[in-house]
Amino acid sequence: SPTRYPTSENSYDSFVAVNYTLGHLSTANVHRLEAPSDDANRRRRRLEVEEDAAPAQAVIDIERLVERGYIEQQPAILLEYRDFWVRFDKPLAESYTLSDSSLMLDVPSTIWCNAAECNHLISKRDDEALSVFMTDELRQYFASEKVTFSVASMDSSPTSMDSSEDLTSDTLPNVAPSPAGN
């Protein structure tokens, strides 16, 4: 399932575009974000997904950490894991820049949710609390005291899938594969 509860891909009618930034990564950290795990390879084969579409386990782990940051670290957000799904829009290793001998990743992402839940998350979120939580978690994850995380931007309102006539499969952010069997 996309989140920690069984959810079908048709469960969400809206999405919110958000950009996160991961900073001060080593090249070893970036390589960890590139390599699909055995679990991702099994899932890719089961879903018949193209080879380069399978995310690395580290990417999946970080997406779930972001969800956890919204749910567990922000008491004003009264949502459950099944109410939204955080997905990074492209392979993280494709979105880095070199700055002062460390790597910065721009992480364009999509939060899939229903309009009411999207609006709630947008209005009640605390970007600073999420940044502090994620920085701490990623420092442990990568065993590096230098890694940072921040919320660069988030849409001020959700985009409805019903009213998105100009969106196509080419322009939709990170169209979710069927979560069957995940």
mmCIF file of C-alpha atoms in Angstrom:
data_model
loop_
_atom_site.group_PDB
_atom_site.id
_atom_site.type_symbol
_atom_site.label_atom_id
_atom_site.label_comp_id
_atom_site.label_asym_id
_atom_site.label_seq_id
_atom_site.Cartn_x
_atom_site.Cartn_y
_atom_site.Cartn_z
ATOM 1 C CA SER A 1 0.000 0.000 0.000
ATOM 2 C CA PRO A 2 1.184 3.568 -0.543
ATOM 3 C CA THR A 3 0.981 4.320 3.150
ATOM 4 C CA ARG A 4 0.957 2.121 6.207
ATOM 5 C CA TYR A 5 -2.691 1.208 5.663
ATOM 6 C CA PRO A 6 -4.197 -0.579 2.656
ATOM 7 C CA THR A 7 -5.240 2.118 0.205
ATOM 8 C CA SER A 8 -6.165 1.889 -3.459
ATOM 9 C CA GLU A 9 -4.690 4.339 -5.946
ATOM 10 C CA ASN A 10 -8.172 5.750 -6.594
ATOM 11 C CA SER A 11 -8.558 6.737 -2.943
ATOM 12 C CA TYR A 12 -7.218 10.251 -3.492
ATOM 13 C CA ASP A 13 -8.861 12.981 -5.551
ATOM 14 C CA SER A 14 -6.242 15.720 -5.142
ATOM 15 C CA PHE A 15 -2.576 16.412 -4.753
ATOM 16 C CA VAL A 16 -0.248 19.055 -3.362
ATOM 17 C CA ALA A 17 3.096 19.865 -4.950
ATOM 18 C CA VAL A 18 5.897 20.340 -2.435
ATOM 19 C CA ASN A 19 9.656 20.785 -2.760
ATOM 20 C CA TYR A 20 12.011 19.494 -0.120
ATOM 21 C CA THR A 21 15.766 20.049 0.026
ATOM 22 C CA LEU A 22 18.285 17.533 1.332
ATOM 23 C CA GLY A 23 21.621 19.138 2.015
ATOM 24 C CA HIS A 24 25.208 18.277 2.804
ATOM 25 C CA LEU A 25 25.047 14.759 1.409
ATOM 26 C CA SER A 26 28.151 12.779 0.545
ATOM 27 C CA THR A 27 28.525 10.957 -2.755
ATOM 28 C CA ALA A 28 28.072 7.719 -0.776
ATOM 29 C CA ASN A 29 24.687 9.038 0.449
ATOM 30 C CA VAL A 30 23.636 9.803 -3.135
ATOM 31 C CA HIS A 31 24.725 6.346 -4.333
ATOM 32 C CA ARG A 32 22.573 4.844 -1.588
ATOM 33 C CA LEU A 33 19.635 6.776 -3.038
ATOM 34 C CA GLU A 34 20.319 5.375 -6.516
ATOM 35 C CA ALA A 35 20.497 1.615 -6.006
ATOM 36 C CA PRO A 36 17.205 -0.287 -5.982
ATOM 37 C CA SER A 37 16.961 -2.684 -3.082
ATOM 38 C CA ASP A 38 16.120 -6.364 -3.473
ATOM 39 C CA ASP A 39 12.647 -5.546 -2.128
ATOM 40 C CA ALA A 40 12.193 -2.790 -4.738
ATOM 41 C CA ASN A 41 13.369 -5.191 -7.456
ATOM 42 C CA ARG A 42 10.854 -7.839 -6.329
ATOM 43 C CA ARG A 43 8.073 -5.229 -6.222
ATOM 44 C CA ARG A 44 9.066 -3.959 -9.695
ATOM 45 C CA ARG A 45 8.885 -7.481 -11.142
ATOM 46 C CA ARG A 46 5.529 -8.140 -9.445
ATOM 47 C CA LEU A 47 4.054 -4.896 -10.811
ATOM 48 C CA GLU A 48 5.828 -5.214 -14.170
ATOM 49 C CA VAL A 49 7.301 -1.750 -13.756
ATOM 50 C CA GLU A 50 10.127 -0.573 -16.000
ATOM 51 C CA GLU A 51 13.569 -1.265 -14.576
ATOM 52 C CA ASP A 52 14.567 2.341 -13.934
ATOM 53 C CA ALA A 53 11.209 3.121 -12.324
ATOM 54 C CA ALA A 54 11.947 1.075 -9.193
ATOM 55 C CA PRO A 55 13.038 3.402 -6.387
ATOM 56 C CA ALA A 56 15.893 2.637 -4.059
ATOM 57 C CA GLN A 57 14.911 1.401 -0.617
ATOM 58 C CA ALA A 58 16.458 4.564 0.837
ATOM 59 C CA VAL A 59 14.022 6.686 -1.195
ATOM 60 C CA ILE A 60 11.059 4.659 0.054
ATOM 61 C CA ASP A 61 12.372 4.948 3.612
ATOM 62 C CA ILE A 62 12.707 8.732 3.339
ATOM 63 C CA GLU A 63 9.205 9.100 1.863
ATOM 64 C CA ARG A 64 7.836 7.181 4.872
ATOM 65 C CA LEU A 65 9.907 9.342 7.258
ATOM 66 C CA VAL A 66 8.318 12.462 5.772
ATOM 67 C CA GLU A 67 4.871 10.945 6.348
ATOM 68 C CA ARG A 68 5.879 10.119 9.910
ATOM 69 C CA GLY A 69 7.080 13.689 10.401
ATOM 70 C CA TYR A 70 3.684 15.069 9.406
ATOM 71 C CA ILE A 71 1.744 12.588 11.550
ATOM 72 C CA GLU A 72 3.829 12.077 14.681
ATOM 73 C CA GLN A 73 5.689 15.367 15.057
ATOM 74 C CA GLN A 74 2.930 17.862 14.359
ATOM 75 C CA PRO A 75 0.047 17.662 16.840
ATOM 76 C CA ALA A 76 -2.047 20.202 14.893
ATOM 77 C CA ILE A 77 -2.269 17.771 11.960
ATOM 78 C CA LEU A 78 -5.117 15.405 12.726
ATOM 79 C CA LEU A 79 -4.570 12.914 9.920
ATOM 80 C CA GLU A 80 -3.780 9.232 9.773
ATOM 81 C CA TYR A 81 -1.216 7.584 7.516
ATOM 82 C CA ARG A 82 -3.933 6.381 5.143
ATOM 83 C CA ASP A 83 -5.139 9.958 4.594
ATOM 84 C CA PHE A 84 -2.182 10.951 2.408
ATOM 85 C CA TRP A 85 0.757 9.543 0.480
ATOM 86 C CA VAL A 86 4.097 11.305 -0.015
ATOM 87 C CA ARG A 87 5.919 10.460 -3.264
ATOM 88 C CA PHE A 88 9.119 11.927 -4.668
ATOM 89 C CA ASP A 89 8.549 12.888 -8.298
ATOM 90 C CA LYS A 90 11.829 11.786 -9.848
ATOM 91 C CA PRO A 91 14.895 9.771 -8.937
ATOM 92 C CA LEU A 92 16.752 11.728 -6.271
ATOM 93 C CA ALA A 93 20.128 11.121 -7.855
ATOM 94 C CA GLU A 94 18.955 13.152 -10.888
ATOM 95 C CA SER A 95 18.280 16.310 -8.894
ATOM 96 C CA TYR A 96 21.506 17.188 -7.156
ATOM 97 C CA THR A 97 23.874 20.137 -7.307
ATOM 98 C CA LEU A 98 27.408 20.335 -5.985
ATOM 99 C CA SER A 99 27.938 23.076 -3.423
ATOM 100 C CA ASP A 100 31.059 23.484 -1.299
ATOM 101 C CA SER A 101 32.113 19.860 -1.899
ATOM 102 C CA SER A 102 28.793 18.488 -0.620
ATOM 103 C CA LEU A 103 25.677 17.602 -2.538
ATOM 104 C CA MET A 104 22.328 19.348 -2.302
ATOM 105 C CA LEU A 105 19.217 17.593 -3.591
ATOM 106 C CA ASP A 106 16.138 19.433 -4.747
ATOM 107 C CA VAL A 107 13.300 16.970 -4.168
ATOM 108 C CA PRO A 108 10.127 17.845 -6.081
ATOM 109 C CA SER A 109 7.382 15.784 -4.489
ATOM 110 C CA THR A 110 3.686 15.142 -4.501
ATOM 111 C CA ILE A 111 1.406 14.572 -1.541
ATOM 112 C CA TRP A 112 -1.620 12.597 -2.724
ATOM 113 C CA CYS A 113 -4.751 13.083 -0.616
ATOM 114 C CA ASN A 114 -8.408 14.031 -0.725
ATOM 115 C CA ALA A 115 -9.093 17.766 -0.929
ATOM 116 C CA ALA A 116 -10.179 18.111 2.710
ATOM 117 C CA GLU A 117 -7.114 16.275 4.001
ATOM 118 C CA CYS A 118 -4.830 18.250 1.654
ATOM 119 C CA ASN A 119 -6.291 21.544 2.878
ATOM 120 C CA HIS A 120 -5.914 20.421 6.492
ATOM 121 C CA LEU A 121 -2.278 19.428 5.971
ATOM 122 C CA ILE A 122 -1.480 22.712 4.165
ATOM 123 C CA SER A 123 -3.108 24.882 6.832
ATOM 124 C CA LYS A 124 -1.837 23.035 9.923
ATOM 125 C CA ARG A 125 1.691 22.068 8.875
ATOM 126 C CA ASP A 126 4.759 23.333 10.681
ATOM 127 C CA ASP A 127 7.621 23.350 8.168
ATOM 128 C CA GLU A 128 10.196 24.102 10.858
ATOM 129 C CA ALA A 129 9.096 21.144 13.014
ATOM 130 C CA LEU A 130 9.202 18.846 9.988
ATOM 131 C CA SER A 131 12.659 20.139 9.037
ATOM 132 C CA VAL A 132 14.049 19.561 12.533
ATOM 133 C CA PHE A 133 12.530 16.062 12.739
ATOM 134 C CA MET A 134 13.715 15.056 9.264
ATOM 135 C CA THR A 135 17.206 16.467 9.792
ATOM 136 C CA ASP A 136 17.552 14.398 12.970
ATOM 137 C CA GLU A 137 16.173 11.261 11.311
ATOM 138 C CA LEU A 138 18.329 11.620 8.191
ATOM 139 C CA ARG A 139 21.466 12.213 10.256
ATOM 140 C CA GLN A 140 20.820 8.875 11.937
ATOM 141 C CA TYR A 141 19.834 7.191 8.668
ATOM 142 C CA PHE A 142 22.977 8.287 6.823
ATOM 143 C CA ALA A 143 25.229 8.264 9.937
ATOM 144 C CA SER A 144 26.263 11.845 9.191
ATOM 145 C CA GLU A 145 25.936 14.910 11.409
ATOM 146 C CA LYS A 146 26.047 17.180 8.352
ATOM 147 C CA VAL A 147 22.875 16.104 6.530
ATOM 148 C CA THR A 148 20.045 18.660 6.545
ATOM 149 C CA PHE A 149 16.413 18.711 5.412
ATOM 150 C CA SER A 150 14.123 21.634 4.699
ATOM 151 C CA VAL A 151 10.777 22.396 3.111
ATOM 152 C CA ALA A 152 11.582 24.721 0.206
ATOM 153 C CA SER A 153 7.978 25.313 -0.915
ATOM 154 C CA MET A 154 4.457 23.894 -0.849
ATOM 155 C CA ASP A 155 1.376 24.734 -2.873
ATOM 156 C CA SER A 156 -1.056 26.991 -1.038
ATOM 157 C CA SER A 157 -4.003 24.842 -2.120
ATOM 158 C CA PRO A 158 -4.502 21.329 -3.491
ATOM 159 C CA THR A 159 -5.020 20.539 -7.154
ATOM 160 C CA SER A 160 -8.112 18.474 -7.834
ATOM 161 C CA MET A 161 -7.744 15.535 -10.174
ATOM 162 C CA ASP A 162 -11.291 16.198 -11.428
ATOM 163 C CA SER A 163 -10.589 19.805 -12.401
ATOM 164 C CA SER A 164 -7.179 19.099 -13.905
ATOM 165 C CA GLU A 165 -8.312 18.822 -17.522
ATOM 166 C CA ASP A 166 -4.990 20.123 -18.808
ATOM 167 C CA LEU A 167 -3.041 17.482 -16.895
ATOM 168 C CA THR A 168 -1.930 14.423 -18.817
ATOM 169 C CA SER A 169 0.099 11.409 -17.817
ATOM 170 C CA ASP A 170 3.140 13.380 -19.025
ATOM 171 C CA THR A 171 2.433 16.349 -16.738
ATOM 172 C CA LEU A 172 0.893 14.648 -13.716
ATOM 173 C CA PRO A 173 3.384 14.516 -10.879
ATOM 174 C CA ASN A 174 4.548 11.013 -10.071
ATOM 175 C CA VAL A 175 1.419 9.151 -11.214
ATOM 176 C CA ALA A 176 1.089 6.391 -8.700
ATOM 177 C CA PRO A 177 1.438 2.797 -9.847
ATOM 178 C CA SER A 178 -1.169 0.418 -8.586
ATOM 179 C CA PRO A 179 -0.206 -0.336 -4.977
ATOM 180 C CA ALA A 180 -1.579 -3.877 -5.199
ATOM 181 C CA GLY A 181 0.726 -6.259 -3.432
ATOM 182 C CA ASN A 182 2.879 -3.575 -1.761
#
